[in-house]
């Protein structure tokens, strides 16, 4: 970012207490939000507020604390709904994205020979559930890892029951043409699921404009707590889905002979939910909305550009998906560091131990991508609203030192 064009999110750094953390007496450089993001103070306060002020179960109790916790819980649902332009009744609270995808995979009534179209770079969470319940059919990859999105049309058949695609890959950081995929699927009467686990923190999401049938998100990547996630579904899609867990809170009427399910979304939330998680997630999405998701996106894309520019300039560092057009990558880059005797996980550990820079190293739950590119792991640097160009420069300097040794 140029001086004249000062970072509009620079002030957010002070909101994240974790960024004060030191390792070996040195402040950390956090470049690992794609794994799990630090939490702003407002999220921590929302969670502790629930513990301190109104801990009680939701939808069940008859006393004041229970009313208050129910109100906070359902308000969080509204905040999440507004964040993605959905109706509250279309928001199911889950544990994480993985649970949301499993819920759809088990609720659609798939058969073994049904097909679900994915890409070969999907996270295991958007691949394994389809393998378990049906056949996952991946579209191929270009040599640098970018999916051949145009192959989708040729993969659709009378056996296709769903198209399921990450809006932003956790390994490439590239923004996928989800609108094209959704339109192509709908042209054949096939529903589409969007995995927004990585995109929801970086791009404005409007499920109505996108016209997706399902969308999943994970709280912990969205600056919210762990153990809370979201499954969005168009109302009629949710109503056609079979619940995959049963128990307390999800039936309206229960008699010896019959039972009647609660309305959506509550029929999918059997048992006591993660109340404080939902409240924290509500605070997180409100925080992001207040920053302005267009601003967040510009900042993320700018950092992505900086990452690629700085990494490309280091001999011995090879970036995946280098063919992604300018502006089509969030602040995330995955790369291979060529340093004698060191695997990619060693490099990630070295960045932490010597330079206090936190990144991911390994397969990032995208084994199919690594297998197809013949890679034994990669290093991933990923940003969030609080990161700045100095963080990326620090990473580039550390990597230069590592490859030059
Ligand atoms: C693209 C993508 N999909 C799904 C997931 C699964 O998220 P969770 O482990 O929170 O369920 C991840 C997590 O890294 C991800 O990056």
Short mmCIF file of C-alpha atoms and ligand atoms in Angstrom, two decimals:
data_model
loop_
_atom_site.label_atom_id
_atom_site.label_comp_id
_atom_site.label_asym_id
_atom_site.label_seq_id
_atom_site.Cartn_x
_atom_site.Cartn_y
_atom_site.Cartn_z
CA UNK A 1 0.00 0.00 0.00
CA UNK A 2 1.39 3.40 -0.98
CA UNK A 3 1.83 6.09 1.63
CA UNK A 4 -0.88 8.24 -0.01
CA UNK A 5 -3.16 5.27 0.19
CA UNK A 6 -2.70 4.47 3.89
CA UNK A 7 -3.92 1.10 5.12
CA UNK A 8 -7.57 1.69 6.12
CA UNK A 9 -7.44 -1.29 8.48
CA UNK A 10 -4.21 -0.37 10.29
CA UNK A 11 -6.23 0.47 13.42
CA UNK A 12 -7.52 -3.11 13.72
CA UNK A 13 -4.17 -4.39 15.00
CA UNK A 14 -4.86 -2.95 18.43
CA UNK A 15 -8.11 -4.94 18.62
CA UNK A 16 -6.34 -8.32 18.76
CA UNK A 17 -4.74 -9.07 22.15
CA UNK A 18 -3.03 -12.21 20.77
CA UNK A 19 -0.81 -10.06 18.58
CA UNK A 20 0.94 -8.85 21.75
CA UNK A 21 2.20 -12.39 22.27
CA UNK A 22 5.96 -12.93 22.18
CA UNK A 23 7.99 -16.06 21.52
CA UNK A 24 11.51 -16.09 22.97
CA UNK A 25 11.00 -12.47 23.94
CA UNK A 26 10.27 -11.38 20.36
CA UNK A 27 6.85 -10.28 19.08
CA UNK A 28 5.13 -12.72 16.74
CA UNK A 29 4.26 -12.10 13.10
CA UNK A 30 0.93 -13.85 12.60
CA UNK A 31 0.46 -15.16 9.05
CA UNK A 32 -1.70 -18.21 9.80
CA UNK A 33 -5.31 -17.03 9.88
CA UNK A 34 -6.36 -19.53 7.20
CA UNK A 35 -5.80 -22.20 9.87
CA UNK A 36 -7.44 -20.28 12.73
CA UNK A 37 -7.66 -16.52 13.17
CA UNK A 38 -6.88 -14.53 16.33
CA UNK A 39 -9.95 -12.99 18.00
CA UNK A 40 -10.70 -9.30 18.41
CA UNK A 41 -11.43 -8.10 21.93
CA UNK A 42 -15.17 -7.64 21.16
CA UNK A 43 -15.50 -11.39 20.48
CA UNK A 44 -13.69 -12.30 23.69
CA UNK A 45 -15.93 -9.89 25.60
CA UNK A 46 -19.10 -11.26 24.01
CA UNK A 47 -18.18 -14.79 25.09
CA UNK A 48 -17.11 -13.80 28.61
CA UNK A 49 -20.19 -11.57 28.86
CA UNK A 50 -22.36 -14.63 28.38
CA UNK A 51 -20.40 -16.51 31.06
CA UNK A 52 -20.46 -13.63 33.50
CA UNK A 53 -23.97 -12.30 32.98
CA UNK A 54 -26.45 -14.84 31.71
CA UNK A 55 -25.16 -18.38 31.46
CA UNK A 56 -28.28 -20.48 30.90
CA UNK A 57 -29.66 -22.88 28.33
CA UNK A 58 -31.58 -21.57 25.32
CA UNK A 59 -35.17 -22.21 24.21
CA UNK A 60 -35.90 -24.23 27.35
CA UNK A 61 -35.72 -22.28 30.56
CA UNK A 62 -38.46 -20.11 31.94
CA UNK A 63 -36.33 -17.72 33.96
CA UNK A 64 -34.77 -14.38 33.11
CA UNK A 65 -31.25 -15.66 32.44
CA UNK A 66 -32.57 -18.23 29.99
CA UNK A 67 -34.62 -15.55 28.22
CA UNK A 68 -31.54 -13.36 27.95
CA UNK A 69 -29.29 -16.13 26.63
CA UNK A 70 -31.97 -17.17 24.11
CA UNK A 71 -32.23 -13.58 22.95
CA UNK A 72 -28.44 -13.28 22.52
CA UNK A 73 -28.28 -16.62 20.72
CA UNK A 74 -31.08 -15.76 18.28
CA UNK A 75 -29.67 -12.26 17.78
CA UNK A 76 -26.41 -13.89 16.74
CA UNK A 77 -28.35 -15.87 14.13
CA UNK A 78 -29.75 -12.59 12.79
CA UNK A 79 -26.27 -11.03 12.70
CA UNK A 80 -24.90 -13.99 10.76
CA UNK A 81 -27.91 -13.88 8.42
CA UNK A 82 -27.36 -10.17 7.72
CA UNK A 83 -23.66 -10.79 7.12
CA UNK A 84 -24.46 -13.02 4.12
CA UNK A 85 -27.85 -11.51 3.17
CA UNK A 86 -29.89 -14.53 4.27
CA UNK A 87 -32.98 -14.89 6.46
CA UNK A 88 -32.40 -16.06 10.06
CA UNK A 89 -34.51 -19.16 9.35
CA UNK A 90 -31.92 -20.17 6.74
CA UNK A 91 -29.03 -20.17 9.24
CA UNK A 92 -28.26 -23.46 10.98
CA UNK A 93 -25.60 -23.31 13.69
CA UNK A 94 -23.18 -26.20 13.34
CA UNK A 95 -19.81 -27.01 14.93
CA UNK A 96 -17.86 -25.92 11.86
CA UNK A 97 -17.84 -26.06 8.05
CA UNK A 98 -17.07 -29.76 8.18
CA UNK A 99 -20.27 -30.48 10.08
CA UNK A 100 -22.31 -28.31 7.71
CA UNK A 101 -21.06 -30.27 4.70
CA UNK A 102 -21.62 -33.60 6.46
CA UNK A 103 -25.13 -32.52 7.34
CA UNK A 104 -25.93 -31.87 3.67
CA UNK A 105 -24.13 -35.03 2.53
CA UNK A 106 -26.12 -37.22 4.87
CA UNK A 107 -29.41 -35.33 4.54
CA UNK A 108 -29.70 -35.36 0.75
CA UNK A 109 -30.35 -39.10 0.68
CA UNK A 110 -27.46 -39.76 -1.71
CA UNK A 111 -26.88 -43.20 -3.16
CA UNK A 112 -23.54 -44.86 -3.90
CA UNK A 113 -23.61 -44.17 -7.61
CA UNK A 114 -24.80 -40.56 -7.32
CA UNK A 115 -22.16 -38.03 -8.27
CA UNK A 116 -21.03 -34.79 -6.65
CA UNK A 117 -18.78 -32.53 -8.72
CA UNK A 118 -15.86 -30.94 -6.88
CA UNK A 119 -12.39 -29.68 -7.81
CA UNK A 120 -9.20 -31.59 -7.16
CA UNK A 121 -8.05 -28.94 -4.71
CA UNK A 122 -10.94 -29.10 -2.27
CA UNK A 123 -10.19 -29.33 1.43
CA UNK A 124 -10.88 -32.85 2.73
CA UNK A 125 -13.97 -31.48 4.44
CA UNK A 126 -15.47 -30.78 1.03
CA UNK A 127 -14.36 -34.08 -0.42
CA UNK A 128 -14.51 -36.89 2.14
CA UNK A 129 -18.25 -36.49 2.91
CA UNK A 130 -19.04 -36.86 -0.79
CA UNK A 131 -16.76 -39.89 -1.06
CA UNK A 132 -18.50 -41.47 1.90
CA UNK A 133 -22.07 -40.94 0.71
CA UNK A 134 -21.72 -40.93 -3.10
CA UNK A 135 -19.01 -40.53 -5.76
CA UNK A 136 -16.91 -37.36 -5.71
CA UNK A 137 -15.99 -36.41 -9.28
CA UNK A 138 -13.18 -33.82 -9.38
CA UNK A 139 -12.43 -31.52 -12.32
CA UNK A 140 -8.73 -31.49 -13.26
CA UNK A 141 -5.96 -29.03 -12.48
CA UNK A 142 -3.59 -26.86 -14.52
CA UNK A 143 0.12 -27.61 -13.88
CA UNK A 144 0.33 -24.84 -11.23
CA UNK A 145 -2.69 -26.16 -9.32
CA UNK A 146 -5.49 -23.93 -10.61
CA UNK A 147 -8.60 -26.02 -11.36
CA UNK A 148 -9.82 -26.36 -14.93
CA UNK A 149 -13.10 -24.76 -13.98
CA UNK A 150 -14.30 -24.86 -17.57
CA UNK A 151 -14.46 -28.68 -17.34
CA UNK A 152 -17.55 -28.49 -15.14
CA UNK A 153 -20.06 -28.57 -18.02
CA UNK A 154 -18.58 -31.84 -19.31
CA UNK A 155 -18.81 -33.47 -15.87
CA UNK A 156 -22.51 -32.84 -15.29
CA UNK A 157 -24.67 -35.87 -16.01
CA UNK A 158 -27.97 -37.48 -15.07
CA UNK A 159 -26.13 -38.90 -12.03
CA UNK A 160 -25.03 -35.50 -10.71
CA UNK A 161 -26.82 -34.60 -7.49
CA UNK A 162 -24.78 -31.59 -6.39
CA UNK A 163 -21.93 -29.29 -7.32
CA UNK A 164 -19.74 -28.42 -4.31
CA UNK A 165 -16.95 -25.88 -4.56
CA UNK A 166 -14.75 -23.72 -2.35
CA UNK A 167 -15.17 -20.03 -3.12
CA UNK A 168 -11.56 -19.55 -2.08
CA UNK A 169 -9.20 -22.50 -1.88
CA UNK A 170 -7.38 -22.85 1.43
CA UNK A 171 -4.27 -23.81 -0.49
CA UNK A 172 -4.22 -21.40 -3.42
CA UNK A 173 -6.04 -18.36 -2.08
CA UNK A 174 -7.54 -17.98 -5.55
CA UNK A 175 -11.08 -16.69 -5.89
CA UNK A 176 -13.12 -19.29 -7.82
CA UNK A 177 -15.79 -18.46 -10.41
CA UNK A 178 -18.57 -19.71 -8.14
CA UNK A 179 -21.29 -17.73 -9.91
CA UNK A 180 -20.47 -19.52 -13.20
CA UNK A 181 -20.56 -22.92 -11.50
CA UNK A 182 -23.84 -22.19 -9.77
CA UNK A 183 -25.42 -20.98 -13.02
CA UNK A 184 -24.15 -24.05 -14.89
CA UNK A 185 -25.46 -26.39 -12.19
CA UNK A 186 -28.84 -24.65 -12.06
CA UNK A 187 -29.15 -24.82 -15.85
CA UNK A 188 -29.26 -28.61 -15.32
CA UNK A 189 -31.57 -28.37 -12.29
CA UNK A 190 -28.70 -29.33 -9.94
CA UNK A 191 -28.18 -27.55 -6.60
CA UNK A 192 -24.85 -26.00 -5.61
CA UNK A 193 -23.01 -25.84 -2.29
CA UNK A 194 -20.38 -23.16 -1.66
CA UNK A 195 -17.62 -23.78 0.86
CA UNK A 196 -17.00 -20.26 2.16
CA UNK A 197 -14.65 -21.36 4.96
CA UNK A 198 -11.83 -19.21 3.59
CA UNK A 199 -13.74 -16.59 1.63
CA UNK A 200 -16.17 -15.36 4.28
CA UNK A 201 -13.46 -13.42 6.14
CA UNK A 202 -12.14 -11.75 3.01
CA UNK A 203 -14.98 -11.12 0.55
CA UNK A 204 -18.48 -9.70 0.85
CA UNK A 205 -20.93 -12.61 0.63
CA UNK A 206 -24.46 -12.28 -0.64
CA UNK A 207 -26.16 -15.65 -0.86
CA UNK A 208 -29.13 -14.17 -2.71
CA UNK A 209 -26.96 -12.62 -5.43
CA UNK A 210 -24.82 -15.77 -5.56
CA UNK A 211 -27.97 -17.91 -5.69
CA UNK A 212 -26.22 -20.84 -3.99
CA UNK A 213 -28.42 -23.52 -2.44
CA UNK A 214 -26.11 -24.19 0.50
CA UNK A 215 -23.10 -22.40 1.95
CA UNK A 216 -20.88 -23.28 4.91
CA UNK A 217 -18.60 -21.20 7.12
CA UNK A 218 -16.45 -21.87 10.20
CA UNK A 219 -16.46 -19.42 13.10
CA UNK A 220 -12.82 -19.82 14.05
CA UNK A 221 -11.55 -18.55 10.69
CA UNK A 222 -14.04 -15.67 10.77
CA UNK A 223 -12.49 -14.14 13.92
CA UNK A 224 -15.06 -16.02 16.00
CA UNK A 225 -14.78 -18.88 18.49
CA UNK A 226 -13.94 -22.48 17.63
CA UNK A 227 -16.68 -25.09 17.73
CA UNK A 228 -19.25 -22.93 15.97
CA UNK A 229 -20.03 -22.85 12.28
CA UNK A 230 -22.86 -22.08 9.92
CA UNK A 231 -24.81 -23.97 7.32
CA UNK A 232 -26.86 -21.63 5.16
CA UNK A 233 -29.55 -23.29 3.06
CA UNK A 234 -32.36 -21.89 0.96
CA UNK A 235 -35.44 -22.53 3.04
CA UNK A 236 -36.94 -25.09 0.66
CA UNK A 237 -33.59 -26.89 0.46
CA UNK A 238 -33.34 -27.09 4.25
CA UNK A 239 -36.92 -28.30 4.50
CA UNK A 240 -36.13 -31.14 2.07
CA UNK A 241 -33.03 -32.20 4.04
CA UNK A 242 -33.23 -35.03 6.57
CA UNK A 243 -31.74 -34.17 10.00
CA UNK A 244 -28.71 -36.26 10.77
CA UNK A 245 -28.85 -35.92 14.51
CA UNK A 246 -31.88 -36.28 16.71
CA UNK A 247 -32.44 -35.40 20.33
CA UNK A 248 -33.66 -32.59 22.55
CA UNK A 249 -34.93 -29.34 21.12
CA UNK A 250 -35.58 -30.53 17.57
CA UNK A 251 -39.15 -31.86 17.86
CA UNK A 252 -42.38 -29.90 18.26
CA UNK A 253 -44.46 -32.86 19.27
CA UNK A 254 -43.45 -36.21 20.60
CA UNK A 255 -45.90 -39.03 21.24
CA UNK A 256 -45.46 -42.78 21.47
CA UNK A 257 -46.75 -43.21 17.91
CA UNK A 258 -45.35 -40.18 16.13
CA UNK A 259 -43.20 -37.10 16.35
CA UNK A 260 -43.22 -33.80 14.49
CA UNK A 261 -39.96 -32.03 13.66
CA UNK A 262 -39.33 -28.45 14.70
CA UNK A 263 -39.28 -25.87 11.92
CA UNK A 264 -35.98 -25.16 10.19
CA UNK A 265 -33.36 -24.23 11.33
CA UNK A 266 -33.93 -25.61 14.85
CA UNK A 267 -34.65 -29.15 13.66
CA UNK A 268 -30.95 -29.38 12.76
CA UNK A 269 -29.73 -28.22 16.16
CA UNK A 270 -30.41 -31.22 18.36
CA UNK A 271 -29.09 -30.97 21.90
CA UNK A 272 -27.70 -27.94 23.70
CA UNK A 273 -25.96 -25.79 21.09
CA UNK A 274 -22.67 -23.92 21.42
CA UNK A 275 -24.43 -20.87 22.85
CA UNK A 276 -21.34 -18.81 23.69
CA UNK A 277 -19.80 -19.78 20.35
CA UNK A 278 -22.80 -18.44 18.46
CA UNK A 279 -22.79 -15.24 20.51
CA UNK A 280 -19.06 -14.80 19.82
CA UNK A 281 -19.61 -15.46 16.13
CA UNK A 282 -22.35 -12.82 16.06
CA UNK A 283 -19.86 -10.33 17.52
CA UNK A 284 -17.21 -11.37 14.98
CA UNK A 285 -19.37 -10.87 11.90
CA UNK A 286 -20.64 -7.57 13.29
CA UNK A 287 -17.01 -6.48 13.75
CA UNK A 288 -16.25 -7.39 10.13
CA UNK A 289 -19.38 -5.69 8.83
CA UNK A 290 -18.45 -2.53 10.70
CA UNK A 291 -15.05 -2.56 9.00
CA UNK A 292 -16.88 -2.88 5.67
CA UNK A 293 -16.41 -6.06 3.67
CA UNK A 294 -15.46 -4.12 0.51
CA UNK A 295 -12.63 -2.51 2.47
CA UNK A 296 -11.68 -5.89 3.91
CA UNK A 297 -11.58 -7.39 0.41
CA UNK A 298 -9.41 -4.57 -1.02
CA UNK A 299 -6.98 -4.92 1.87
CA UNK A 300 -6.82 -8.70 1.49
CA UNK A 301 -6.27 -8.57 -2.28
CA UNK A 302 -3.57 -5.92 -1.81
CA UNK A 303 -1.74 -8.14 0.68
CA UNK A 304 -2.13 -11.12 -1.70
CA UNK A 305 -0.51 -9.04 -4.43
CA UNK A 306 2.34 -8.07 -2.09
CA UNK A 307 2.85 -11.69 -1.03
CA UNK A 308 3.14 -12.91 -4.59
CA UNK A 309 5.43 -10.06 -5.64
CA UNK A 310 7.81 -10.54 -2.72
CA UNK A 311 7.84 -14.35 -2.93
CA UNK A 312 8.39 -14.40 -6.69
CA UNK A 313 11.52 -12.35 -6.22
CA UNK A 314 13.17 -15.01 -4.03
CA UNK A 315 15.15 -17.62 -5.94
CA UNK A 316 14.36 -21.03 -4.47
CA UNK A 317 10.74 -20.18 -3.66
CA UNK A 318 8.05 -21.44 -6.02
CA UNK A 319 4.47 -20.24 -5.63
CA UNK A 320 1.48 -22.42 -6.38
CA UNK A 321 -1.21 -21.02 -8.68
CA UNK A 322 1.14 -18.39 -10.04
CA UNK A 323 -1.14 -18.06 -13.07
CA UNK A 324 -3.99 -16.61 -10.98
CA UNK A 325 -4.81 -13.22 -12.56
CA UNK A 326 -3.98 -10.07 -10.61
CA UNK A 327 -6.71 -9.19 -8.13
CA UNK A 328 -8.12 -12.73 -8.01
CA UNK A 329 -6.22 -13.86 -4.92
CA UNK A 330 -6.92 -13.06 -1.29
CA UNK A 331 -4.04 -12.45 1.12
CA UNK A 332 -2.93 -16.06 1.03
CA UNK A 333 -0.10 -17.75 -0.83
CA UNK A 334 1.24 -21.27 -0.74
CA UNK A 335 4.73 -22.05 -1.88
CA UNK A 336 7.58 -24.54 -1.92
CA UNK A 337 10.91 -23.49 -0.44
CA UNK A 338 13.93 -25.23 -1.85
CA UNK A 339 16.49 -25.51 0.94
CA UNK A 340 18.82 -28.53 1.13
CA UNK A 341 17.77 -31.10 3.71
CA UNK A 342 14.64 -29.23 4.77
CA UNK A 343 11.06 -30.34 4.15
CA UNK A 344 8.26 -27.79 4.00
CA UNK A 345 7.16 -28.47 7.58
CA UNK A 346 10.77 -27.85 8.70
CA UNK A 347 10.71 -24.51 6.92
CA UNK A 348 7.49 -23.52 8.66
CA UNK A 349 8.97 -24.51 12.03
CA UNK A 350 12.17 -22.61 11.30
CA UNK A 351 10.17 -19.50 10.50
CA UNK A 352 8.63 -19.78 13.95
CA UNK A 353 11.73 -20.73 15.91
CA UNK A 354 14.16 -18.30 14.32
CA UNK A 355 11.91 -15.48 13.20
CA UNK A 356 8.72 -15.78 15.29
CA UNK A 357 6.72 -15.89 12.04
CA UNK A 358 3.66 -18.18 12.26
CA UNK A 359 2.64 -19.93 9.04
CA UNK A 360 1.29 -23.38 8.11
CA UNK A 361 3.40 -26.21 6.70
CA UNK A 362 2.29 -29.56 5.29
CA UNK A 363 -0.67 -30.62 3.15
CA UNK A 364 -3.34 -28.24 4.52
CA UNK A 365 -5.91 -31.08 4.22
CA UNK A 366 -5.61 -30.81 0.43
CA UNK A 367 -3.82 -34.09 -0.22
CA UNK A 368 -5.35 -34.61 -3.65
CA UNK A 369 -3.88 -31.32 -4.86
CA UNK A 370 -0.43 -32.14 -3.48
CA UNK A 371 -0.53 -35.66 -4.93
CA UNK A 372 -1.49 -34.41 -8.36
CA UNK A 373 1.25 -31.77 -8.32
CA UNK A 374 3.70 -34.30 -6.93
CA UNK A 375 4.50 -32.15 -3.91
CA UNK A 376 5.53 -33.37 -0.48
CA UNK A 377 3.95 -30.50 1.35
CA UNK A 378 3.98 -26.73 0.98
CA UNK A 379 4.25 -23.66 3.21
CA UNK A 380 1.24 -21.35 3.49
CA UNK A 381 1.16 -17.73 4.59
CA UNK A 382 -2.27 -16.24 5.13
CA UNK A 383 -3.41 -12.80 6.25
CA UNK A 384 -6.37 -11.22 7.96
CA UNK A 385 -7.57 -7.69 8.59
CA UNK A 386 -4.79 -6.88 11.08
CA UNK A 387 -1.87 -7.84 8.81
CA UNK A 388 0.14 -5.27 6.94
CA UNK A 389 2.88 -5.07 4.33
CA UNK A 390 5.59 -5.08 6.98
CA UNK A 391 4.46 -8.59 8.03
CA UNK A 392 4.92 -9.81 4.48
CA UNK A 393 8.27 -8.10 4.12
CA UNK A 394 9.43 -9.79 7.32
CA UNK A 395 8.41 -13.18 5.87
CA UNK A 396 10.21 -12.47 2.59
CA UNK A 397 13.38 -11.44 4.43
CA UNK A 398 13.29 -14.56 6.61
CA UNK A 399 12.78 -16.83 3.59
CA UNK A 400 15.62 -15.14 1.73
CA UNK A 401 17.86 -15.87 4.70
CA UNK A 402 16.71 -19.52 4.81
CA UNK A 403 17.29 -20.23 1.11
CA UNK A 404 20.66 -18.50 1.13
CA UNK A 405 22.12 -20.57 3.96
C1 LIG B 1 -11.67 -24.42 2.30
C2 LIG B 1 -11.93 -25.11 3.59
N1 LIG B 1 -13.01 -25.89 3.70
C3 LIG B 1 -13.31 -26.52 4.85
C4 LIG B 1 -12.51 -26.40 5.95
C5 LIG B 1 -12.88 -27.11 7.22
O1 LIG B 1 -13.07 -26.20 8.24
P1 LIG B 1 -13.32 -26.73 9.72
O2 LIG B 1 -12.13 -27.56 10.06
O3 LIG B 1 -13.42 -25.50 10.53
O4 LIG B 1 -14.56 -27.51 9.67
C6 LIG B 1 -11.36 -25.62 5.88
C7 LIG B 1 -10.44 -25.52 7.03
O5 LIG B 1 -9.28 -25.26 6.90
C8 LIG B 1 -11.07 -24.95 4.68
O6 LIG B 1 -9.99 -24.17 4.56
#
